[in-house]
Structures are given as structure tokens and as C-alpha cells.
Coordinates of C-alpha atoms and ligand atoms in Angstrom, one line a residue:
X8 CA 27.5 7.7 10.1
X9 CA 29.3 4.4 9.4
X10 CA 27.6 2.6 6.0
X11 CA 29.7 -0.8 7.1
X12 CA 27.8 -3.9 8.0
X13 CA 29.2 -5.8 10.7
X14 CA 30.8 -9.1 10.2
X15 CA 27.4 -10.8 11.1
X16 CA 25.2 -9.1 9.1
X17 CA 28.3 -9.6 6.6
X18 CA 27.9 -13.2 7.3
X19 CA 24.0 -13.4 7.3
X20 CA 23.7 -11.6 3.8
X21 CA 26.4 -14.2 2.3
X22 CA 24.0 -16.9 3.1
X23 CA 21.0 -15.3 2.4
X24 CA 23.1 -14.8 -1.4
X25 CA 23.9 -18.5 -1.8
X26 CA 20.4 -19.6 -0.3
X27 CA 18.4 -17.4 -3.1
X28 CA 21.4 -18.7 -5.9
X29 CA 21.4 -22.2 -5.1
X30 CA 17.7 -22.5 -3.7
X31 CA 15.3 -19.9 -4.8
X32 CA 16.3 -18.9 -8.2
X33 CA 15.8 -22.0 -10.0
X34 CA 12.6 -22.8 -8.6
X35 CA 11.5 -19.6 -8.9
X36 CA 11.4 -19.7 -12.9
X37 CA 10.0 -23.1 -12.8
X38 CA 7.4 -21.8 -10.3
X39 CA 6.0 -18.9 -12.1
X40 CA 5.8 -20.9 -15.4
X41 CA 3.3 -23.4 -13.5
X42 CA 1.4 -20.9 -11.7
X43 CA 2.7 -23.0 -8.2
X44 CA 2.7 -22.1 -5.0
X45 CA 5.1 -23.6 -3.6
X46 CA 5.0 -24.5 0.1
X47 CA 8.3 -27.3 0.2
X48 CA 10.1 -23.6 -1.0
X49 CA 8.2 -21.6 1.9
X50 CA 9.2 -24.6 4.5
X51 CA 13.7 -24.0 3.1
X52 CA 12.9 -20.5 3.9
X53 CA 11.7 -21.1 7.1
X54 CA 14.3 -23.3 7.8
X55 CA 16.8 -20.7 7.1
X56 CA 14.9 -18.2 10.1
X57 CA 13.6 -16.0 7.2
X58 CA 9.8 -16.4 8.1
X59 CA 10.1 -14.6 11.6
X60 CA 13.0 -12.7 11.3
X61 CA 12.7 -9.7 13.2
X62 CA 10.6 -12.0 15.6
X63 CA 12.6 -12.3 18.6
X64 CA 14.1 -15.7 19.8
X65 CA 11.9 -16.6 22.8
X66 CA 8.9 -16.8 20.2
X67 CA 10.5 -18.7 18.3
X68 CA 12.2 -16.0 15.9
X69 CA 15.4 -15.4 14.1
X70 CA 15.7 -11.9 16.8
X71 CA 17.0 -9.9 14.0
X72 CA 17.3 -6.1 13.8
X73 CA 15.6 -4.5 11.1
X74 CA 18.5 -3.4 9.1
X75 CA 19.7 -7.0 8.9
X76 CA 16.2 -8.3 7.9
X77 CA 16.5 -5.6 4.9
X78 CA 19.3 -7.3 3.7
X79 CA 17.9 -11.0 3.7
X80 CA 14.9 -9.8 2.1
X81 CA 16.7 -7.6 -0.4
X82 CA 18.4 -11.1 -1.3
X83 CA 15.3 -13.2 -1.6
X84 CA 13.6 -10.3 -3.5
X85 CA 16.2 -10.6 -6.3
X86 CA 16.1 -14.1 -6.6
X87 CA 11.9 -14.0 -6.2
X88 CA 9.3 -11.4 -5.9
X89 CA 6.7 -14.2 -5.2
X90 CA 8.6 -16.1 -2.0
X91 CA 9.8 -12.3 -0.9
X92 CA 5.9 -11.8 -0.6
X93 CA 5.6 -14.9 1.6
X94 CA 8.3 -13.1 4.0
X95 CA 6.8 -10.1 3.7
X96 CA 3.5 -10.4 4.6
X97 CA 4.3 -13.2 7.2
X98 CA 7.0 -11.3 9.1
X99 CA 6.2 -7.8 8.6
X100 CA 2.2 -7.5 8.1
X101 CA 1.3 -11.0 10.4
X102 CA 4.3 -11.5 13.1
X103 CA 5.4 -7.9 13.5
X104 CA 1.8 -6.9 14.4
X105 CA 1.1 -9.7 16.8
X106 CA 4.4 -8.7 18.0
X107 CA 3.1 -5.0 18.8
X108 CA -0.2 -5.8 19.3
X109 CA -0.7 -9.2 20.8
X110 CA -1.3 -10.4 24.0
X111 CA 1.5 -12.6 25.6
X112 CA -1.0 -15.5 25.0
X113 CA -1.7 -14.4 21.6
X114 CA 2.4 -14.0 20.7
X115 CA 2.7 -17.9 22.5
X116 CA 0.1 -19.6 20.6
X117 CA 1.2 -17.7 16.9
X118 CA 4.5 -17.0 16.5
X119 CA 6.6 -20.3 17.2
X120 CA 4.1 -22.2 14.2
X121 CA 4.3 -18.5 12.2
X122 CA 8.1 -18.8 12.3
X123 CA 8.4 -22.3 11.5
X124 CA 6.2 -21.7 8.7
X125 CA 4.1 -24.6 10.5
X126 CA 1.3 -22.2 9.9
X127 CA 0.7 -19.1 7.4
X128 CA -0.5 -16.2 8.3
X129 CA -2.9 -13.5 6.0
X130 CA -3.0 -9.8 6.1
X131 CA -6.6 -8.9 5.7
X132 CA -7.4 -5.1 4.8
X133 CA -8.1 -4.6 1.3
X134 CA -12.2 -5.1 0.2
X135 CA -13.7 -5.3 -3.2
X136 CA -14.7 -1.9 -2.9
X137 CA -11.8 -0.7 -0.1
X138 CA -8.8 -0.1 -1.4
X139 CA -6.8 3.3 -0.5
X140 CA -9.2 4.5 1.7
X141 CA -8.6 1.7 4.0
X142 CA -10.7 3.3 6.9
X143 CA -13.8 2.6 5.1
X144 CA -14.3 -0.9 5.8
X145 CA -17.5 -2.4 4.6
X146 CA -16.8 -5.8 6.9
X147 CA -19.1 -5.8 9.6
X148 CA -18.1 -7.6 13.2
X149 CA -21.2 -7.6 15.4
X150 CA -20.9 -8.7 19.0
X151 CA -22.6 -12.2 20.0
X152 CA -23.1 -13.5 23.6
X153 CA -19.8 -15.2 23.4
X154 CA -17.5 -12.8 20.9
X155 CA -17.9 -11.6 17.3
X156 CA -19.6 -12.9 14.2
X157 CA -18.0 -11.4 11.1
X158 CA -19.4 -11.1 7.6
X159 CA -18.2 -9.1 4.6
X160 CA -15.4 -9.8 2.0
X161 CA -11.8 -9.2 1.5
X162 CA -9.9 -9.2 -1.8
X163 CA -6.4 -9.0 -3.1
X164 CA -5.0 -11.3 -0.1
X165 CA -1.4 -12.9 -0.5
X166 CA -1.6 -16.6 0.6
X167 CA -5.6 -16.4 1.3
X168 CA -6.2 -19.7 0.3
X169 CA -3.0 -21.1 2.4
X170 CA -3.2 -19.4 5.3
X171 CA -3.8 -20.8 8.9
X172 CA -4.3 -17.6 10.6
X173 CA -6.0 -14.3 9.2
X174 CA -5.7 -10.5 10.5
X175 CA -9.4 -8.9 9.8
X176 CA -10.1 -5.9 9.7
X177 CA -13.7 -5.1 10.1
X178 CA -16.2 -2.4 11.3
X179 CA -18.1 -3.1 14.6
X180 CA -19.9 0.6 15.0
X181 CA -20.6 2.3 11.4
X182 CA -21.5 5.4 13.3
X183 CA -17.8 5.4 15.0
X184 CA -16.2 5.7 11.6
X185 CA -12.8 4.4 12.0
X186 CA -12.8 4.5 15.8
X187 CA -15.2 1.4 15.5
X188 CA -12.5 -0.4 13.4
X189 CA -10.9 -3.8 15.0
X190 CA -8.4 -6.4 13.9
X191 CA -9.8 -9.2 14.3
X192 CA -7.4 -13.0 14.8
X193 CA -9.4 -14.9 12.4
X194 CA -8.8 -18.5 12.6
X195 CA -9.5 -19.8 8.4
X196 CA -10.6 -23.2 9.4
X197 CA -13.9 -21.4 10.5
X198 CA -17.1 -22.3 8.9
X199 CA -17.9 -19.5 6.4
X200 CA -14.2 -18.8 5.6
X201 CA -14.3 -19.0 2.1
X202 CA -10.9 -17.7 0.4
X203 CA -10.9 -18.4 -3.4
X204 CA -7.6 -18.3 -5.7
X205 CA -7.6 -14.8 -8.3
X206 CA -6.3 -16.1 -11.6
X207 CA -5.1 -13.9 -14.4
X208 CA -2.5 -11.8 -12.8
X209 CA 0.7 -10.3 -14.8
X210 CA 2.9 -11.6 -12.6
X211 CA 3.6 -12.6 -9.0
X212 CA 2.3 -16.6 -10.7
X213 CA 4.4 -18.1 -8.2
X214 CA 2.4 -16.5 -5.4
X215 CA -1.0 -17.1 -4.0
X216 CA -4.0 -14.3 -4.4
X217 CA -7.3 -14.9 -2.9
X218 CA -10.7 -13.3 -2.9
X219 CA -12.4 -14.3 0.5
X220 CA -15.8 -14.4 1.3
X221 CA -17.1 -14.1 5.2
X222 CA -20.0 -15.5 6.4
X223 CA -21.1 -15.1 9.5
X224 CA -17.5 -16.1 10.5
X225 CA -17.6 -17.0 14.6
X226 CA -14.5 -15.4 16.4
X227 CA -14.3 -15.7 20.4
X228 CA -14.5 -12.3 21.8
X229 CA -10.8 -12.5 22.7
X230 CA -9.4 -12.9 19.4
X231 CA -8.7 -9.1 19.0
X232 CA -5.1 -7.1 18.2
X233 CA -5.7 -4.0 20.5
X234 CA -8.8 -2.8 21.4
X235 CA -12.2 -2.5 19.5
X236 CA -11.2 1.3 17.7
X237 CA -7.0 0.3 17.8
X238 CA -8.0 -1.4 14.3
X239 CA -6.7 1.5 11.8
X240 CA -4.0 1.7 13.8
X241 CA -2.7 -1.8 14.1
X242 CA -3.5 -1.7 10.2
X243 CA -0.9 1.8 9.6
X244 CA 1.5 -0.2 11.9
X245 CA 1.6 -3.1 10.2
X246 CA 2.0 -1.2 6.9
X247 CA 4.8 0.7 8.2
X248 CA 7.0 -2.8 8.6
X249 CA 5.7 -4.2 5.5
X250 CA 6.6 -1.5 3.3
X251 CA 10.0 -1.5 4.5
X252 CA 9.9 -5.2 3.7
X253 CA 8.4 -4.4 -0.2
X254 CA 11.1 -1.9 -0.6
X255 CA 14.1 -4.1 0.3
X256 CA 12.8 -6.5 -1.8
X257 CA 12.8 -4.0 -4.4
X258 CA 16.6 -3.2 -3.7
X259 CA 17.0 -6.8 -4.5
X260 CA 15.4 -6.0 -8.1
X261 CA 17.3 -3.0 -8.9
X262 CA 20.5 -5.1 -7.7
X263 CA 19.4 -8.2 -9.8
X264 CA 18.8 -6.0 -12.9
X265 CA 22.5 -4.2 -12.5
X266 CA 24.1 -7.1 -12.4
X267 CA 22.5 -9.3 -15.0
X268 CA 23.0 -6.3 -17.4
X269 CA 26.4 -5.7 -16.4
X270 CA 27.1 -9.5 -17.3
X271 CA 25.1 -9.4 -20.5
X272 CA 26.5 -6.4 -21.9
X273 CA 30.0 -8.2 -21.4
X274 CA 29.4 -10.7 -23.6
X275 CA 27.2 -10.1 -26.3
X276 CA 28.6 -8.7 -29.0
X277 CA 27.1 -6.0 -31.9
X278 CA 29.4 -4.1 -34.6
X279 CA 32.2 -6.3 -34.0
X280 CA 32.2 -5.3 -29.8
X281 CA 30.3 -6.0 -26.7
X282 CA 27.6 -3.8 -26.2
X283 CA 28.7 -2.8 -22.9
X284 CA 31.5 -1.4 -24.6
X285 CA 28.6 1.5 -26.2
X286 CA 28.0 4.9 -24.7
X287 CA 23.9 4.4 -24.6
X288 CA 24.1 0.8 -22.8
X289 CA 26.5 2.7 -20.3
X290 CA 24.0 5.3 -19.5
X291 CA 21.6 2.4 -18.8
X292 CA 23.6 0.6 -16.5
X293 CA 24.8 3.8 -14.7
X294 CA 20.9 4.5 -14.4
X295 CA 20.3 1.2 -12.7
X296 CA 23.1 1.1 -10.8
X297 CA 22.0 4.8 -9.1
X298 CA 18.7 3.5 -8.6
X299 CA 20.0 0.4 -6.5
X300 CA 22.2 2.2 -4.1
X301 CA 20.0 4.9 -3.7
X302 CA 17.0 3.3 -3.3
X303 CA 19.4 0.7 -0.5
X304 CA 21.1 4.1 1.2
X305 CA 16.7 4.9 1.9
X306 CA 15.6 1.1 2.9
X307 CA 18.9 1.2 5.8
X308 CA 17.8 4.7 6.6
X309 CA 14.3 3.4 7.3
X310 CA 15.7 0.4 9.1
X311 CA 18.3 1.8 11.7
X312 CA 15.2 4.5 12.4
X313 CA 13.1 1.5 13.4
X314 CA 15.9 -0.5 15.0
X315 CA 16.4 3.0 17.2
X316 CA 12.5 2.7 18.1
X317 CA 12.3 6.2 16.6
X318 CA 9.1 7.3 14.5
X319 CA 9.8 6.0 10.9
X320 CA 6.6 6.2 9.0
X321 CA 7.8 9.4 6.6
X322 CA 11.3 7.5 5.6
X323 CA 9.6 4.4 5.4
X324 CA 7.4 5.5 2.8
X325 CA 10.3 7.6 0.8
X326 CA 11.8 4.1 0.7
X327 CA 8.6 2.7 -0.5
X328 CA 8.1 5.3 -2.9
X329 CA 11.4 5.2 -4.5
X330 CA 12.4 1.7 -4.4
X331 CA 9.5 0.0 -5.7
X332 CA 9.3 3.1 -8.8
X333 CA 13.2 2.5 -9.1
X334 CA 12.2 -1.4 -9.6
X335 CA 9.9 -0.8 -12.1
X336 CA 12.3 1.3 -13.9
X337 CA 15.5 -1.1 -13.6
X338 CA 13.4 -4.1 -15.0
X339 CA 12.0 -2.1 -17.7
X340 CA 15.8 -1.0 -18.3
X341 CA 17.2 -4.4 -17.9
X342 CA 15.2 -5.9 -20.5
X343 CA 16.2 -3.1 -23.2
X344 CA 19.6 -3.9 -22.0
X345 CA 19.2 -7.5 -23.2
X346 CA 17.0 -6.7 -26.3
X347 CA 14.8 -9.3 -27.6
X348 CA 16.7 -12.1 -25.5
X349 CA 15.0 -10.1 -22.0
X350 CA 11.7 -10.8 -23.8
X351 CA 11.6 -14.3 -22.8
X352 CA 12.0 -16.2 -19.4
X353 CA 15.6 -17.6 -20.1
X354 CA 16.7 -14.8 -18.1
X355 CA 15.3 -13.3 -15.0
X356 CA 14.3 -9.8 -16.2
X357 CA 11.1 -11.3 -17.9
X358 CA 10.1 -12.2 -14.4
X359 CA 11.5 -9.0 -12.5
X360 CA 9.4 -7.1 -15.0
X361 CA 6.0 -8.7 -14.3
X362 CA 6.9 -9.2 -11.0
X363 CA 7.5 -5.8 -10.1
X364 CA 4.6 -4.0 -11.3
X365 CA 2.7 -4.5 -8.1
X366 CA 5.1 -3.2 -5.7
X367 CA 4.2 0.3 -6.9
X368 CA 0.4 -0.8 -5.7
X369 CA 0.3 -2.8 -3.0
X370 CA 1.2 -1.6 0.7
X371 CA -0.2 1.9 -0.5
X372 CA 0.4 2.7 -4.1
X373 CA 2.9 5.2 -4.9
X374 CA 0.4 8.4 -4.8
X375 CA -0.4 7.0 -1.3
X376 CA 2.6 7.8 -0.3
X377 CA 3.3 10.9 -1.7
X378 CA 0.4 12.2 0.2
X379 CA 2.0 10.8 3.4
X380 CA 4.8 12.7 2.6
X381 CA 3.0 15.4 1.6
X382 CA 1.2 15.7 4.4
X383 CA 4.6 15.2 6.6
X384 CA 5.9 18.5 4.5
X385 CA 2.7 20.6 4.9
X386 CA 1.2 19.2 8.2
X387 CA -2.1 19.3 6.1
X388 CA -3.9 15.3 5.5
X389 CA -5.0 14.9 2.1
X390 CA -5.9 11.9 2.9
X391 CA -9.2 12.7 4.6
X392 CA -12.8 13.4 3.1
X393 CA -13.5 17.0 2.4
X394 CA -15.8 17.6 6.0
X395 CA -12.1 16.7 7.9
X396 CA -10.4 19.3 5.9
X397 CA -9.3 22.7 7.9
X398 CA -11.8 25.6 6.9
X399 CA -9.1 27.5 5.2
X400 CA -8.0 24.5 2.9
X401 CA -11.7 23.6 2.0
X402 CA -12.3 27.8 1.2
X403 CA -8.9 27.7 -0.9
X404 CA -10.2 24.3 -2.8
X405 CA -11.3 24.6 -6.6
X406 CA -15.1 24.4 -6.9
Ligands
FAD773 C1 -1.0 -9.2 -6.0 C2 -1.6 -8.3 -4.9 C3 -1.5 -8.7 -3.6 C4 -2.1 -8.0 -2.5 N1 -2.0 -8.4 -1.2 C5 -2.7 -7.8 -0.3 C6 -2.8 -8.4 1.0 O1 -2.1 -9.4 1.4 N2 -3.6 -7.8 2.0 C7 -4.4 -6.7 1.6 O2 -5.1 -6.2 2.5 N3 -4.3 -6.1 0.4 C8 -3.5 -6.7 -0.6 N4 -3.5 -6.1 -1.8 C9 -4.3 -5.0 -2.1 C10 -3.5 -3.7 -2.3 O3 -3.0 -3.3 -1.1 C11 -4.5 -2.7 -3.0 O4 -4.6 -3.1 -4.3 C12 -3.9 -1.3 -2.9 O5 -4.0 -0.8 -1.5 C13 -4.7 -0.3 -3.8 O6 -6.1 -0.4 -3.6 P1 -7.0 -0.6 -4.9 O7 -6.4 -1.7 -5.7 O8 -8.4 -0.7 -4.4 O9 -6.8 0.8 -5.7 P2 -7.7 2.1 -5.5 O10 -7.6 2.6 -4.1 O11 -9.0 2.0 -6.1 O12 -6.8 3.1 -6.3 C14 -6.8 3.2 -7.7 C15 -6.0 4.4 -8.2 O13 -6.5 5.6 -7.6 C16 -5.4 6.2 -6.8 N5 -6.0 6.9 -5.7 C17 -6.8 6.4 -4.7 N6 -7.1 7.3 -3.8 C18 -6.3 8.4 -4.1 C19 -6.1 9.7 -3.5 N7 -6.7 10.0 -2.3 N8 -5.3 10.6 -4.1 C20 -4.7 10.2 -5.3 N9 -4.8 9.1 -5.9 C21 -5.6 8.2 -5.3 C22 -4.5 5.1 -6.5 O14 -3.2 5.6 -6.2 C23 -4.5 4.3 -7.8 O15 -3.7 4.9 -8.7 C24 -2.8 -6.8 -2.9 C25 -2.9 -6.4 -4.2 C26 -2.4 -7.2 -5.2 C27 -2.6 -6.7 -6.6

């Protein structure tokens, strides 16, 4: 087991440092207090290879491995939660799918303008009334003459309103239950697209939510990822590489909240000493500081699984699981640590802490995946309805 980075991934997480200090972290403040989504921001990180990262070079892609991609996003998730989305759900949930999914004619007509950041892509699962139970779609494709007309709604979708290109997921055969599911290459241009922005959210103001409405949306009847029935599975696939990509962005909280501590209880000064110099401020740091390099030791672990091409889904969500609860925990820490001066946006923990709160939810919320790893410890799904349920389990169930 060697925990040393190579001189280029050495290399590639130095600049991804000074890109987020010198680029992102300004702008990010500024961002969030006008509620903008900022697309000249999303174009520098495209410049810099982050959008298609993992996407390989001959598509137009950085052709990183997944460990190094942790690390870049793990630097752009400390300086902000909001532009780490962008990478996340364009890399991991849009190009990394196409990537597994698509046809060769798919991958050549997406990924060069994905990666360039030419166009954005939209990760289309979540419905008003479909949340964790992502198998029940209630969007309905129904085949035409010459492909699919969609209709139904999606909700909660990062950079619905800007997006070029939308995944959508959507039942064609009720009756098949999630073997009639389909991802569907949505074009958002369509007539009967209709994203609208969400306003009101705690944090994440730098980012773009939409609510999207389909009606009778035309899609050609070759515009699918897989086969009709591969949908739920191109949906847990995707989820598999953007979860790693929500965790590392979480190690890049945890980090950001150690450090900023660390620097604040050096210089401000109660009872004639820094407070850093106090036994209880120690114990908060220490906590942080375990938090971060556990919660990175998990996101590599999940990373050099994938980059092996061996099966990664349990470790992926323990990375999940523990880094985004670790985030929540360091911001929440971080701002006690700078008492009533964390309250307010002059420093980043105000941010981290509103910021954060999501990571627990979206990509599967936390008791999601404790019942995937529950289910990897007991070989028994807890995440079906009762009729799937083994007769022994459903006899042993409370009434
Ligand atoms: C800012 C933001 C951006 C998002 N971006 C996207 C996106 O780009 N694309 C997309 O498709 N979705 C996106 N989402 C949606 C997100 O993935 C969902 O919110 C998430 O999957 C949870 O679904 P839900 O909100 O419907 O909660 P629900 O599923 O209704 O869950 C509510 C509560 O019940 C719990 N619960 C549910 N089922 C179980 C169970 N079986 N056992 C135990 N507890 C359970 C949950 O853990 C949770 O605590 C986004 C959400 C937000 C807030």
C-alpha cells in the first residue's frame, strides 16, 4: 500500500490549489451573495480540463484516473460547493455515463462540447414525487413512429435551466416495473422542455436548481443510453461516479474547515492568549482534522477500486456516507471555532455550512446508503417493497 501521490498528480493538485485560491474562491463569495450562476467561472474550469476529467483524451477529455480526479475535485470543493457541483454532475453523472453507456456516435457528438464546457449537461432522475425510490418513475416515454415522446416532470436538477443536453429517465412499460425504465438523451432545446429555476434554497446560491416540466418532449428513437430496461442501471452507474465526486468534494470541506480554524485560532486572542492555545479549541481541530484524513484515506480507497475496474459500489458509498456527514460536522465545527465572526460571510465557513447541508441528501441521502451497505453486510435489500422481500424476512417483520 503506498499513500504517495506521484509527482504528476503532485503537480496536478498544486494547480488545482492555486486555480481554486486565485480563481474560484473569490468569486465564489461574490457568487453566492448574488444568487449567480456563473458560466465565465464554468468556461476557467473548463479550460483547466476539469469539466471531463476522467473523460479520456480522444473525446476530448483531460484522460485522468479517478484517484487524480478526487484530488482536483477535492480542491475545487473547498474553494466552492456550487462550481464542484458543475464538475460533478457534468463529469461524473453526464460524461462518465455516456462514457459507459454511449454509442461511439453518441460519445463523438457529446463529449468534446461537454468537456469544453461548450455545452452543459443535466442528470435527470429525481421527480416531484420520486425521490429515494428512484425505480418508480412517474415519467412516461411512449414510442411514436419515429422514436419517443416524453411527458412527465423532473425536479431538484443542477443546471436545469443551463443545460444543452439532458439524461431522462423515464418509464416506457408501467407493467415492466423498473425493467421498462430507459435513459433517455434529451436534447433541452426541444419544444415542451420547460426547466424553471427553484429559488429559496439554504445554500448552493451560486448554483443552478430547476424544476422541469415535459411535454410531449420529441426524442428520435436513437437517443437512448443502453437499451429500453438498462435505465436503472445506467441511473446506479452513474450514481456510483457521482458520489465519489460529492465525497471528494466533501474532503475539500473538511480540509477547508481545518485549515481556516487552524489559522484563526492562531491569531485571535481571548484571556490574554490565542485560542488555539485552549484545550477545548484543540479537541475541535483534532476532530476536524480526523474527519479530513479519514474521510480522504475512503474517497482514494473508492478511487484506485475504480481505477482497477474492480466492483466499487459498497466503498463508494462508505465514502459517501462518511465524507459528506464528516462535512456537515467540520463546517458546523469550524464556525464555533471562529465564534460569532464564522456567523457572517467574511469567512468561508458561513458558506461551507450552507453549502454542505445537501451533500448528505443528494446522490442518495445518508440512510440510502446505509442500506446499501447494509444490504452489502447482510445480502438482504432493504431497499425493495415488501412483495420482493424473502418469505423469512417478511414472516420475521413487525406487524
Ligand atoms: C440542490 C439539489 C440538487 C439536486 N440535483 C439533482 C440532480 O441534478 N439530478 C437529480 O436527479 N436529482 C437531484 N437532486 C435530488 C436529490 O437526489 C434527492 O433530493 C434525493 O435523492 C432524496 O430524494 P427526496 O428529496 O425525494 O427525499 P425522499 O426520498 O422523500 O426522502 C426523505 C427522507 O426519507 C428517507 N427515506 C426515504 N426512503 C427511505 C428508506 N427506504 N429507508 C430509510 N429512510 C428513507 C430519506 O433518507 C430522507 O431522510 C438534487 C437535490 C437538491 C436539494
Amino acid at each position: 500500500m503506498d499513500f504517495d501521490l506521484t509527482d504528476e498528480q503532485e503537480l496536478i493538485r498544486e494547480t488545482a490549489r492555486k486555480f481554486t485560491d486565485e480563481v474560484v474562491w473569490e468569486r465564489a463569495r461574490e457568487n453566492a451573495r448574488r444568487h449567480h450562476f456563473d458560466r465565465d467561472l464554468v468556461g476557467l474550469i473548463a479550460d483547466q480540463g476539469y469539466l471531463g476529467a476522467i473523460v479520456p483524451q480522444e473525446y476530448g477529455g483531460a484522460g485522468l484516473d479517478y484517484l487524480t480526479y478526487g484530488i482536483v475535485v477535492e480542491e475545487i470543493g473547498r474553494g466552492d460547493s456550487a462550481m464542484r457541483t458543475v464538475i460533478s454532475v457534468q463529469t461524473s453523472l453526464v460524461c462518465s455515463t455516456l462514457l459507459k453507456w454511449g454509442t461511439e456516435e453518441q460519445k463523438r457528438h457529446y463529449l468534446p462540447k461537454l468537456c469544453t464546457g461548450e455545452w452543459l449537461g443535466c442528470f435527470g432522475l429525481t421527480e416531484p414525487d420520486t425521490g429515494s425510490d428512484a425505480a418508480n418513475q412517474r415519467t412516461r416515454a411512449r414510442r411514436t413512429d419515429d422514436g419517443w415522446v416524453i411527458n412527465g416532470a423532473k425536479m431538484w436538477i443542477s443546471m436545469g435551466n443551463h443545460a444543452k443536453v439532458a439524461l431522462v429517465f423515464a418509464q416506457t412499460d408501467p407493467e415492466l416495473k423498473h425493467r421498462g425504465l430507459a435513459c433517455f438523451l434529451v436534447d433541452c432545446d426541444q419544444p415542451g422542455f420547460q426547466p424553471s429555476e427553484i429559488h429559496g434554497k439554504m445554500g448552493l446560491h451560486g448554483s443552478d436548481t430547476a424544476a422541469i416540466a415535459l411535454d410531449d418532449v420529441h426524442v428520435p428513437a436513437d437517443a437512448i443510453l443502453g437499451e429500453v430496461g438498462d435505465g436503472f442501471k445506467v441511473a446506479m452507474s452513474a450514481l456510483d461516479s457521482g458520489r465519489y465526486s460529492v465525497a471528494a468534494g466533501c474532503v475539500g470541506i473538511c480540509q477547508g474547515c481545518v485549515e481556516e480554524s487552524v489559522s484563526y485560532a492562531k491569531e485571535r486572542e481571548q484571556f490574554g492568549r490565542p485560542i488555539g492555545a485552549f484545550q477545548l479549541v484543540q479537541a475541535m481541530l483534532a476532530d476536524m482534522k480526523v474527519r479530513a484524513d479519514a474521510s480522504r484515506l475512503l474517497v482514494w480507497r473508492a478511487g484506485v477500486l475504480k481505477d482497477q475496474g474492480r466492483p466499487n459500489t459498497l466503498e463508494t458509498s462508505i465514502a459517501k456516507l462518511y465524507a459528506t456527514e464528516s462535512a456537515v460536522e467540520c463546517a458546523n465545527t469550524a464556525i464555533q471555532v471562529h465564534g460569532g465572526a464564522g456567523y457572517v460571510d467574511d469567512h468561508p465557513v458561513e458558506r461551507w455550512f450552507r453549502d454542505v447541508r445537501v451533500t448528505t441528501l443528494y446522490e442518495g441521502t445518508s440512510q440510502i446508503q446505509k442500506l446499501i451497505i447494509g444490504r452489502a453486510l447482510t445480502g438482504l435489500n432493504a431497499l425493495v417493497g415488501d412483495e420482493q422481500l424473502p418469505e423469512p424476512v417478511k414472516a420475521a417483520a413487525p406487524a
